[in-house]
Amino acid sequence: MLTPAENEELIAGVERQLEADREIAVNSPMPAPESAAGGVYCEAGCHEIKPKYAMPESRTMEERGGQSSRPKRSDAAVHLK
């Protein structure tokens, strides 16, 4: 919780920072029109997009301990009324 004085000090600090940033922007030279599209679109090699999910790894029959990958009859879906 802020006291009223702390709140006013915080607001004044933000206003000072905004005014300083405005001055920098106003006094800066305008960019060249050719640079307007720069950095808007991805170009080849700008970054790597990694997949969020991977394909499941399949195991051999030996790795499964000789068990089949099919569900057992008791694992079948149950239909309830």
PDB file of N, CA and C in Angstrom:
ATOM      1  N   MET A   1       0.845  -1.172   0.000  1.00  0.00           N
ATOM      2  CA  MET A   1       0.000   0.000   0.000  1.00  0.00           C
ATOM      3  C   MET A   1       0.894   1.242   0.000  1.00  0.00           C
ATOM      4  N   LEU A   2       0.512   2.180  -0.790  1.00  0.00           N
ATOM      5  CA  LEU A   2       1.243   3.446  -0.867  1.00  0.00           C
ATOM      6  C   LEU A   2       0.490   4.533  -0.118  1.00  0.00           C
ATOM      7  N   THR A   3       1.236   5.389   0.485  1.00  0.00           N
ATOM      8  CA  THR A   3       0.619   6.565   1.089  1.00  0.00           C
ATOM      9  C   THR A   3       0.312   7.536  -0.055  1.00  0.00           C
ATOM     10  N   PRO A   4      -0.554   8.500   0.161  1.00  0.00           N
ATOM     11  CA  PRO A   4      -0.832   9.471  -0.908  1.00  0.00           C
ATOM     12  C   PRO A   4       0.423  10.187  -1.397  1.00  0.00           C
ATOM     13  N   ALA A   5       1.336  10.500  -0.499  1.00  0.00           N
ATOM     14  CA  ALA A   5       2.571  11.186  -0.900  1.00  0.00           C
ATOM     15  C   ALA A   5       3.437  10.269  -1.763  1.00  0.00           C
ATOM     16  N   GLU A   6       3.543   8.996  -1.387  1.00  0.00           N
ATOM     17  CA  GLU A   6       4.323   8.033  -2.175  1.00  0.00           C
ATOM     18  C   GLU A   6       3.709   7.830  -3.556  1.00  0.00           C
ATOM     19  N   ASN A   7       2.383   7.797  -3.607  1.00  0.00           N
ATOM     20  CA  ASN A   7       1.685   7.641  -4.879  1.00  0.00           C
ATOM     21  C   ASN A   7       1.968   8.824  -5.804  1.00  0.00           C
ATOM     22  N   GLU A   8       1.904  10.043  -5.257  1.00  0.00           N
ATOM     23  CA  GLU A   8       2.184  11.239  -6.064  1.00  0.00           C
ATOM     24  C   GLU A   8       3.636  11.251  -6.529  1.00  0.00           C
ATOM     25  N   GLU A   9       4.566  10.810  -5.680  1.00  0.00           N
ATOM     26  CA  GLU A   9       5.983  10.744  -6.050  1.00  0.00           C
ATOM     27  C   GLU A   9       6.203   9.726  -7.174  1.00  0.00           C
ATOM     28  N   LEU A  10       5.519   8.598  -7.088  1.00  0.00           N
ATOM     29  CA  LEU A  10       5.618   7.575  -8.130  1.00  0.00           C
ATOM     30  C   LEU A  10       5.091   8.096  -9.457  1.00  0.00           C
ATOM     31  N   ILE A  11       3.947   8.737  -9.444  1.00  0.00           N
ATOM     32  CA  ILE A  11       3.358   9.295 -10.662  1.00  0.00           C
ATOM     33  C   ILE A  11       4.263  10.368 -11.253  1.00  0.00           C
ATOM     34  N   ALA A  12       4.832  11.223 -10.410  1.00  0.00           N
ATOM     35  CA  ALA A  12       5.729  12.280 -10.890  1.00  0.00           C
ATOM     36  C   ALA A  12       6.984  11.679 -11.520  1.00  0.00           C
ATOM     37  N   GLY A  13       7.504  10.609 -10.944  1.00  0.00           N
ATOM     38  CA  GLY A  13       8.679   9.944 -11.504  1.00  0.00           C
ATOM     39  C   GLY A  13       8.401   9.342 -12.867  1.00  0.00           C
ATOM     40  N   VAL A  14       7.236   8.748 -13.010  1.00  0.00           N
ATOM     41  CA  VAL A  14       6.849   8.182 -14.309  1.00  0.00           C
ATOM     42  C   VAL A  14       6.685   9.293 -15.334  1.00  0.00           C
ATOM     43  N   GLU A  15       6.065  10.384 -14.952  1.00  0.00           N
ATOM     44  CA  GLU A  15       5.887  11.514 -15.869  1.00  0.00           C
ATOM     45  C   GLU A  15       7.236  12.088 -16.299  1.00  0.00           C
ATOM     46  N   ARG A  16       8.192  12.192 -15.357  1.00  0.00           N
ATOM     47  CA  ARG A  16       9.535  12.686 -15.712  1.00  0.00           C
ATOM     48  C   ARG A  16      10.203  11.762 -16.727  1.00  0.00           C
ATOM     49  N   GLN A  17      10.091  10.448 -16.522  1.00  0.00           N
ATOM     50  CA  GLN A  17      10.696   9.489 -17.445  1.00  0.00           C
ATOM     51  C   GLN A  17      10.038   9.567 -18.819  1.00  0.00           C
ATOM     52  N   LEU A  18       8.724   9.673 -18.856  1.00  0.00           N
ATOM     53  CA  LEU A  18       8.010   9.793 -20.135  1.00  0.00           C
ATOM     54  C   LEU A  18       8.419  11.062 -20.875  1.00  0.00           C
ATOM     55  N   GLU A  19       8.549  12.158 -20.154  1.00  0.00           N
ATOM     56  CA  GLU A  19       8.943  13.424 -20.780  1.00  0.00           C
ATOM     57  C   GLU A  19      10.358  13.335 -21.335  1.00  0.00           C
ATOM     58  N   ALA A  20      11.263  12.688 -20.599  1.00  0.00           N
ATOM     59  CA  ALA A  20      12.639  12.511 -21.090  1.00  0.00           C
ATOM     60  C   ALA A  20      12.653  11.651 -22.350  1.00  0.00           C
ATOM     61  N   ASP A  21      11.854  10.601 -22.363  1.00  0.00           N
ATOM     62  CA  ASP A  21      11.787   9.730 -23.542  1.00  0.00           C
ATOM     63  C   ASP A  21      11.169  10.464 -24.732  1.00  0.00           C
ATOM     64  N   ARG A  22      10.172  11.316 -24.466  1.00  0.00           N
ATOM     65  CA  ARG A  22       9.567  12.110 -25.550  1.00  0.00           C
ATOM     66  C   ARG A  22      10.594  13.056 -26.160  1.00  0.00           C
ATOM     67  N   GLU A  23      11.394  13.704 -25.309  1.00  0.00           N
ATOM     68  CA  GLU A  23      12.426  14.623 -25.801  1.00  0.00           C
ATOM     69  C   GLU A  23      13.423  13.903 -26.698  1.00  0.00           C
ATOM     70  N   ILE A  24      13.844  12.714 -26.296  1.00  0.00           N
ATOM     71  CA  ILE A  24      14.783  11.932 -27.112  1.00  0.00           C
ATOM     72  C   ILE A  24      14.141  11.605 -28.458  1.00  0.00           C
ATOM     73  N   ALA A  25      12.883  11.192 -28.448  1.00  0.00           N
ATOM     74  CA  ALA A  25      12.192  10.816 -29.689  1.00  0.00           C
ATOM     75  C   ALA A  25      12.025  12.020 -30.609  1.00  0.00           C
ATOM     76  N   VAL A  26      11.630  13.156 -30.067  1.00  0.00           N
ATOM     77  CA  VAL A  26      11.405  14.354 -30.876  1.00  0.00           C
ATOM     78  C   VAL A  26      12.714  14.863 -31.470  1.00  0.00           C
ATOM     79  N   ASN A  27      13.803  14.788 -30.716  1.00  0.00           N
ATOM     80  CA  ASN A  27      15.087  15.312 -31.174  1.00  0.00           C
ATOM     81  C   ASN A  27      15.883  14.315 -32.014  1.00  0.00           C
ATOM     82  N   SER A  28      15.403  13.096 -32.166  1.00  0.00           N
ATOM     83  CA  SER A  28      16.106  12.094 -32.970  1.00  0.00           C
ATOM     84  C   SER A  28      15.762  12.286 -34.445  1.00  0.00           C
ATOM     85  N   PRO A  29      16.717  11.976 -35.350  1.00  0.00           N
ATOM     86  CA  PRO A  29      16.412  12.091 -36.778  1.00  0.00           C
ATOM     87  C   PRO A  29      15.420  11.015 -37.209  1.00  0.00           C
ATOM     88  N   MET A  30      14.644  11.329 -38.221  1.00  0.00           N
ATOM     89  CA  MET A  30      13.685  10.372 -38.758  1.00  0.00           C
ATOM     90  C   MET A  30      14.434   9.246 -39.467  1.00  0.00           C
ATOM     91  N   PRO A  31      13.956   7.999 -39.349  1.00  0.00           N
ATOM     92  CA  PRO A  31      14.621   6.896 -40.050  1.00  0.00           C
ATOM     93  C   PRO A  31      14.341   6.958 -41.548  1.00  0.00           C
ATOM     94  N   ALA A  32      15.196   6.293 -42.313  1.00  0.00           N
ATOM     95  CA  ALA A  32      15.000   6.243 -43.763  1.00  0.00           C
ATOM     96  C   ALA A  32      13.757   5.411 -44.070  1.00  0.00           C
ATOM     97  N   PRO A  33      12.963   5.819 -45.064  1.00  0.00           N
ATOM     98  CA  PRO A  33      11.762   5.050 -45.402  1.00  0.00           C
ATOM     99  C   PRO A  33      12.056   3.604 -45.765  1.00  0.00           C
ATOM    100  N   GLU A  34      13.252   3.331 -46.325  1.00  0.00           N
ATOM    101  CA  GLU A  34      13.593   1.969 -46.724  1.00  0.00           C
ATOM    102  C   GLU A  34      13.710   1.030 -45.519  1.00  0.00           C
ATOM    103  N   SER A  35      13.941   1.589 -44.352  1.00  0.00           N
ATOM    104  CA  SER A  35      14.125   0.754 -43.164  1.00  0.00           C
ATOM    105  C   SER A  35      12.802   0.435 -42.461  1.00  0.00           C
ATOM    106  N   ALA A  36      11.686   0.899 -43.006  1.00  0.00           N
ATOM    107  CA  ALA A  36      10.396   0.728 -42.328  1.00  0.00           C
ATOM    108  C   ALA A  36      10.008  -0.737 -42.158  1.00  0.00           C
ATOM    109  N   ALA A  37      10.337  -1.593 -43.121  1.00  0.00           N
ATOM    110  CA  ALA A  37       9.938  -2.998 -43.032  1.00  0.00           C
ATOM    111  C   ALA A  37      10.998  -3.857 -42.362  1.00  0.00           C
ATOM    112  N   GLY A  38      12.108  -3.282 -41.972  1.00  0.00           N
ATOM    113  CA  GLY A  38      13.173  -4.057 -41.345  1.00  0.00           C
ATOM    114  C   GLY A  38      12.759  -4.616 -40.007  1.00  0.00           C
ATOM    115  N   GLY A  39      12.981  -5.901 -39.811  1.00  0.00           N
ATOM    116  CA  GLY A  39      12.658  -6.550 -38.547  1.00  0.00           C
ATOM    117  C   GLY A  39      11.195  -6.892 -38.371  1.00  0.00           C
ATOM    118  N   VAL A  40      10.389  -6.670 -39.414  1.00  0.00           N
ATOM    119  CA  VAL A  40       8.961  -6.971 -39.309  1.00  0.00           C
ATOM    120  C   VAL A  40       8.705  -8.441 -39.612  1.00  0.00           C
ATOM    121  N   TYR A  41       9.356  -8.957 -40.643  1.00  0.00           N
ATOM    122  CA  TYR A  41       9.151 -10.333 -41.070  1.00  0.00           C
ATOM    123  C   TYR A  41      10.384 -11.171 -40.757  1.00  0.00           C
ATOM    124  N   CYS A  42      10.160 -12.436 -40.484  1.00  0.00           N
ATOM    125  CA  CYS A  42      11.258 -13.371 -40.244  1.00  0.00           C
ATOM    126  C   CYS A  42      11.989 -13.625 -41.549  1.00  0.00           C
ATOM    127  N   GLU A  43      13.288 -13.655 -41.454  1.00  0.00           N
ATOM    128  CA  GLU A  43      14.096 -14.007 -42.604  1.00  0.00           C
ATOM    129  C   GLU A  43      14.744 -15.353 -42.320  1.00  0.00           C
ATOM    130  N   ALA A  44      15.204 -16.028 -43.354  1.00  0.00           N
ATOM    131  CA  ALA A  44      15.809 -17.347 -43.193  1.00  0.00           C
ATOM    132  C   ALA A  44      16.971 -17.263 -42.214  1.00  0.00           C
ATOM    133  N   GLY A  45      16.928 -18.103 -41.195  1.00  0.00           N
ATOM    134  CA  GLY A  45      18.014 -18.164 -40.228  1.00  0.00           C
ATOM    135  C   GLY A  45      17.937 -17.152 -39.108  1.00  0.00           C
ATOM    136  N   CYS A  46      16.868 -16.362 -39.011  1.00  0.00           N
ATOM    137  CA  CYS A  46      16.815 -15.361 -37.935  1.00  0.00           C
ATOM    138  C   CYS A  46      16.628 -16.027 -36.572  1.00  0.00           C
ATOM    139  N   HIS A  47      15.909 -17.134 -36.523  1.00  0.00           N
ATOM    140  CA  HIS A  47      15.794 -17.920 -35.297  1.00  0.00           C
ATOM    141  C   HIS A  47      15.267 -19.302 -35.629  1.00  0.00           C
ATOM    142  N   GLU A  48      15.476 -20.215 -34.714  1.00  0.00           N
ATOM    143  CA  GLU A  48      15.051 -21.596 -34.933  1.00  0.00           C
ATOM    144  C   GLU A  48      13.763 -21.842 -34.159  1.00  0.00           C
ATOM    145  N   ILE A  49      12.767 -22.389 -34.847  1.00  0.00           N
ATOM    146  CA  ILE A  49      11.507 -22.732 -34.198  1.00  0.00           C
ATOM    147  C   ILE A  49      11.562 -24.218 -33.873  1.00  0.00           C
ATOM    148  N   LYS A  50      11.538 -24.520 -32.593  1.00  0.00           N
ATOM    149  CA  LYS A  50      11.605 -25.915 -32.164  1.00  0.00           C
ATOM    150  C   LYS A  50      10.189 -26.441 -31.959  1.00  0.00           C
ATOM    151  N   PRO A  51       9.944 -27.693 -32.344  1.00  0.00           N
ATOM    152  CA  PRO A  51       8.607 -28.254 -32.141  1.00  0.00           C
ATOM    153  C   PRO A  51       8.301 -28.404 -30.659  1.00  0.00           C
ATOM    154  N   LYS A  52       7.066 -28.182 -30.303  1.00  0.00           N
ATOM    155  CA  LYS A  52       6.667 -28.284 -28.906  1.00  0.00           C
ATOM    156  C   LYS A  52       6.535 -29.746 -28.492  1.00  0.00           C
ATOM    157  N   TYR A  53       6.070 -30.578 -29.408  1.00  0.00           N
ATOM    158  CA  TYR A  53       5.871 -31.992 -29.124  1.00  0.00           C
ATOM    159  C   TYR A  53       6.694 -32.817 -30.096  1.00  0.00           C
ATOM    160  N   ALA A  54       7.094 -33.998 -29.692  1.00  0.00           N
ATOM    161  CA  ALA A  54       7.861 -34.891 -30.551  1.00  0.00           C
ATOM    162  C   ALA A  54       7.048 -36.150 -30.811  1.00  0.00           C
ATOM    163  N   MET A  55       7.451 -36.876 -31.832  1.00  0.00           N
ATOM    164  CA  MET A  55       6.805 -38.155 -32.118  1.00  0.00           C
ATOM    165  C   MET A  55       7.174 -39.138 -31.015  1.00  0.00           C
ATOM    166  N   PRO A  56       6.243 -39.989 -30.603  1.00  0.00           N
ATOM    167  CA  PRO A  56       6.579 -40.975 -29.569  1.00  0.00           C
ATOM    168  C   PRO A  56       7.591 -41.977 -30.108  1.00  0.00           C
ATOM    169  N   GLU A  57       8.480 -42.393 -29.232  1.00  0.00           N
ATOM    170  CA  GLU A  57       9.478 -43.376 -29.629  1.00  0.00           C
ATOM    171  C   GLU A  57       8.869 -44.765 -29.525  1.00  0.00           C
ATOM    172  N   SER A  58       9.078 -45.561 -30.550  1.00  0.00           N
ATOM    173  CA  SER A  58       8.571 -46.933 -30.497  1.00  0.00           C
ATOM    174  C   SER A  58       9.690 -47.832 -29.993  1.00  0.00           C
ATOM    175  N   ARG A  59       9.307 -48.834 -29.237  1.00  0.00           N
ATOM    176  CA  ARG A  59      10.287 -49.757 -28.685  1.00  0.00           C
ATOM    177  C   ARG A  59      10.181 -51.093 -29.408  1.00  0.00           C
ATOM    178  N   THR A  60      11.282 -51.791 -29.454  1.00  0.00           N
ATOM    179  CA  THR A  60      11.279 -53.104 -30.096  1.00  0.00           C
ATOM    180  C   THR A  60      10.616 -54.107 -29.167  1.00  0.00           C
ATOM    181  N   MET A  61      10.293 -55.278 -29.718  1.00  0.00           N
ATOM    182  CA  MET A  61       9.654 -56.337 -28.932  1.00  0.00           C
ATOM    183  C   MET A  61      10.554 -56.753 -27.766  1.00  0.00           C
ATOM    184  N   GLU A  62      11.874 -56.740 -27.982  1.00  0.00           N
ATOM    185  CA  GLU A  62      12.799 -57.119 -26.908  1.00  0.00           C
ATOM    186  C   GLU A  62      12.781 -56.078 -25.793  1.00  0.00           C
ATOM    187  N   GLU A  63      12.715 -54.791 -26.167  1.00  0.00           N
ATOM    188  CA  GLU A  63      12.695 -53.724 -25.164  1.00  0.00           C
ATOM    189  C   GLU A  63      11.419 -53.764 -24.335  1.00  0.00           C
ATOM    190  N   ARG A  64      10.343 -54.273 -24.934  1.00  0.00           N
ATOM    191  CA  ARG A  64       9.070 -54.376 -24.213  1.00  0.00           C
ATOM    192  C   ARG A  64       8.999 -55.662 -23.395  1.00  0.00           C
ATOM    193  N   GLY A  65      10.047 -56.430 -23.396  1.00  0.00           N
ATOM    194  CA  GLY A  65      10.042 -57.673 -22.630  1.00  0.00           C
ATOM    195  C   GLY A  65       9.238 -58.753 -23.312  1.00  0.00           C
ATOM    196  N   GLY A  66       9.174 -58.741 -24.635  1.00  0.00           N
ATOM    197  CA  GLY A  66       8.446 -59.757 -25.379  1.00  0.00           C
ATOM    198  C   GLY A  66       6.947 -59.538 -25.411  1.00  0.00           C
ATOM    199  N   GLN A  67       6.477 -58.434 -24.863  1.00  0.00           N
ATOM    200  CA  GLN A  67       5.033 -58.167 -24.831  1.00  0.00           C
ATOM    201  C   GLN A  67       4.590 -57.472 -26.110  1.00  0.00           C
ATOM    202  N   SER A  68       3.378 -57.741 -26.492  1.00  0.00           N
ATOM    203  CA  SER A  68       2.805 -57.089 -27.665  1.00  0.00           C
ATOM    204  C   SER A  68       2.442 -55.649 -27.322  1.00  0.00           C
ATOM    205  N   SER A  69       2.439 -54.781 -28.334  1.00  0.00           N
ATOM    206  CA  SER A  69       2.063 -53.389 -28.090  1.00  0.00           C
ATOM    207  C   SER A  69       0.556 -53.188 -28.147  1.00  0.00           C
ATOM    208  N   ARG A  70      -0.179 -54.227 -28.496  1.00  0.00           N
ATOM    209  CA  ARG A  70      -1.645 -54.126 -28.540  1.00  0.00           C
ATOM    210  C   ARG A  70      -2.208 -54.108 -27.125  1.00  0.00           C
ATOM    211  N   PRO A  71      -3.319 -53.402 -26.908  1.00  0.00           N
ATOM    212  CA  PRO A  71      -3.914 -53.414 -25.568  1.00  0.00           C
ATOM    213  C   PRO A  71      -4.487 -54.792 -25.248  1.00  0.00           C
ATOM    214  N   LYS A  72      -4.442 -55.135 -23.978  1.00  0.00           N
ATOM    215  CA  LYS A  72      -5.033 -56.398 -23.548  1.00  0.00           C
ATOM    216  C   LYS A  72      -6.544 -56.281 -23.609  1.00  0.00           C
ATOM    217  N   ARG A  73      -7.205 -57.405 -23.641  1.00  0.00           N
ATOM    218  CA  ARG A  73      -8.666 -57.392 -23.711  1.00  0.00           C
ATOM    219  C   ARG A  73      -9.253 -56.660 -22.501  1.00  0.00           C
ATOM    220  N   SER A  74      -8.623 -56.755 -21.340  1.00  0.00           N
ATOM    221  CA  SER A  74      -9.145 -56.081 -20.151  1.00  0.00           C
ATOM    222  C   SER A  74      -8.930 -54.569 -20.204  1.00  0.00           C
ATOM    223  N   ASP A  75      -8.050 -54.112 -21.116  1.00  0.00           N
ATOM    224  CA  ASP A  75      -7.788 -52.692 -21.258  1.00  0.00           C
ATOM    225  C   ASP A  75      -8.756 -52.005 -22.229  1.00  0.00           C
ATOM    226  N   ALA A  76      -9.698 -52.772 -22.778  1.00  0.00           N
ATOM    227  CA  ALA A  76     -10.616 -52.205 -23.775  1.00  0.00           C
ATOM    228  C   ALA A  76     -11.510 -51.156 -23.124  1.00  0.00           C
ATOM    229  N   ALA A  77     -12.040 -50.299 -23.976  1.00  0.00           N
ATOM    230  CA  ALA A  77     -12.928 -49.241 -23.487  1.00  0.00           C
ATOM    231  C   ALA A  77     -14.174 -49.837 -22.860  1.00  0.00           C
ATOM    232  N   VAL A  78     -14.663 -49.202 -21.813  1.00  0.00           N
ATOM    233  CA  VAL A  78     -15.862 -49.657 -21.120  1.00  0.00           C
ATOM    234  C   VAL A  78     -17.010 -48.748 -21.504  1.00  0.00           C
ATOM    235  N   HIS A  79     -18.118 -49.326 -21.890  1.00  0.00           N
ATOM    236  CA  HIS A  79     -19.293 -48.528 -22.260  1.00  0.00           C
ATOM    237  C   HIS A  79     -20.305 -48.640 -21.120  1.00  0.00           C
ATOM    238  N   LEU A  80     -20.648 -47.511 -20.548  1.00  0.00           N
ATOM    239  CA  LEU A  80     -21.598 -47.485 -19.449  1.00  0.00           C
ATOM    240  C   LEU A  80     -22.917 -46.900 -19.931  1.00  0.00           C
ATOM    241  N   LYS A  81     -23.983 -47.414 -19.364  1.00  0.00           N
ATOM    242  CA  LYS A  81     -25.302 -46.884 -19.734  1.00  0.00           C
ATOM    243  C   LYS A  81     -25.731 -45.891 -18.711  1.00  0.00           C
TER     244      LYS A  81
END
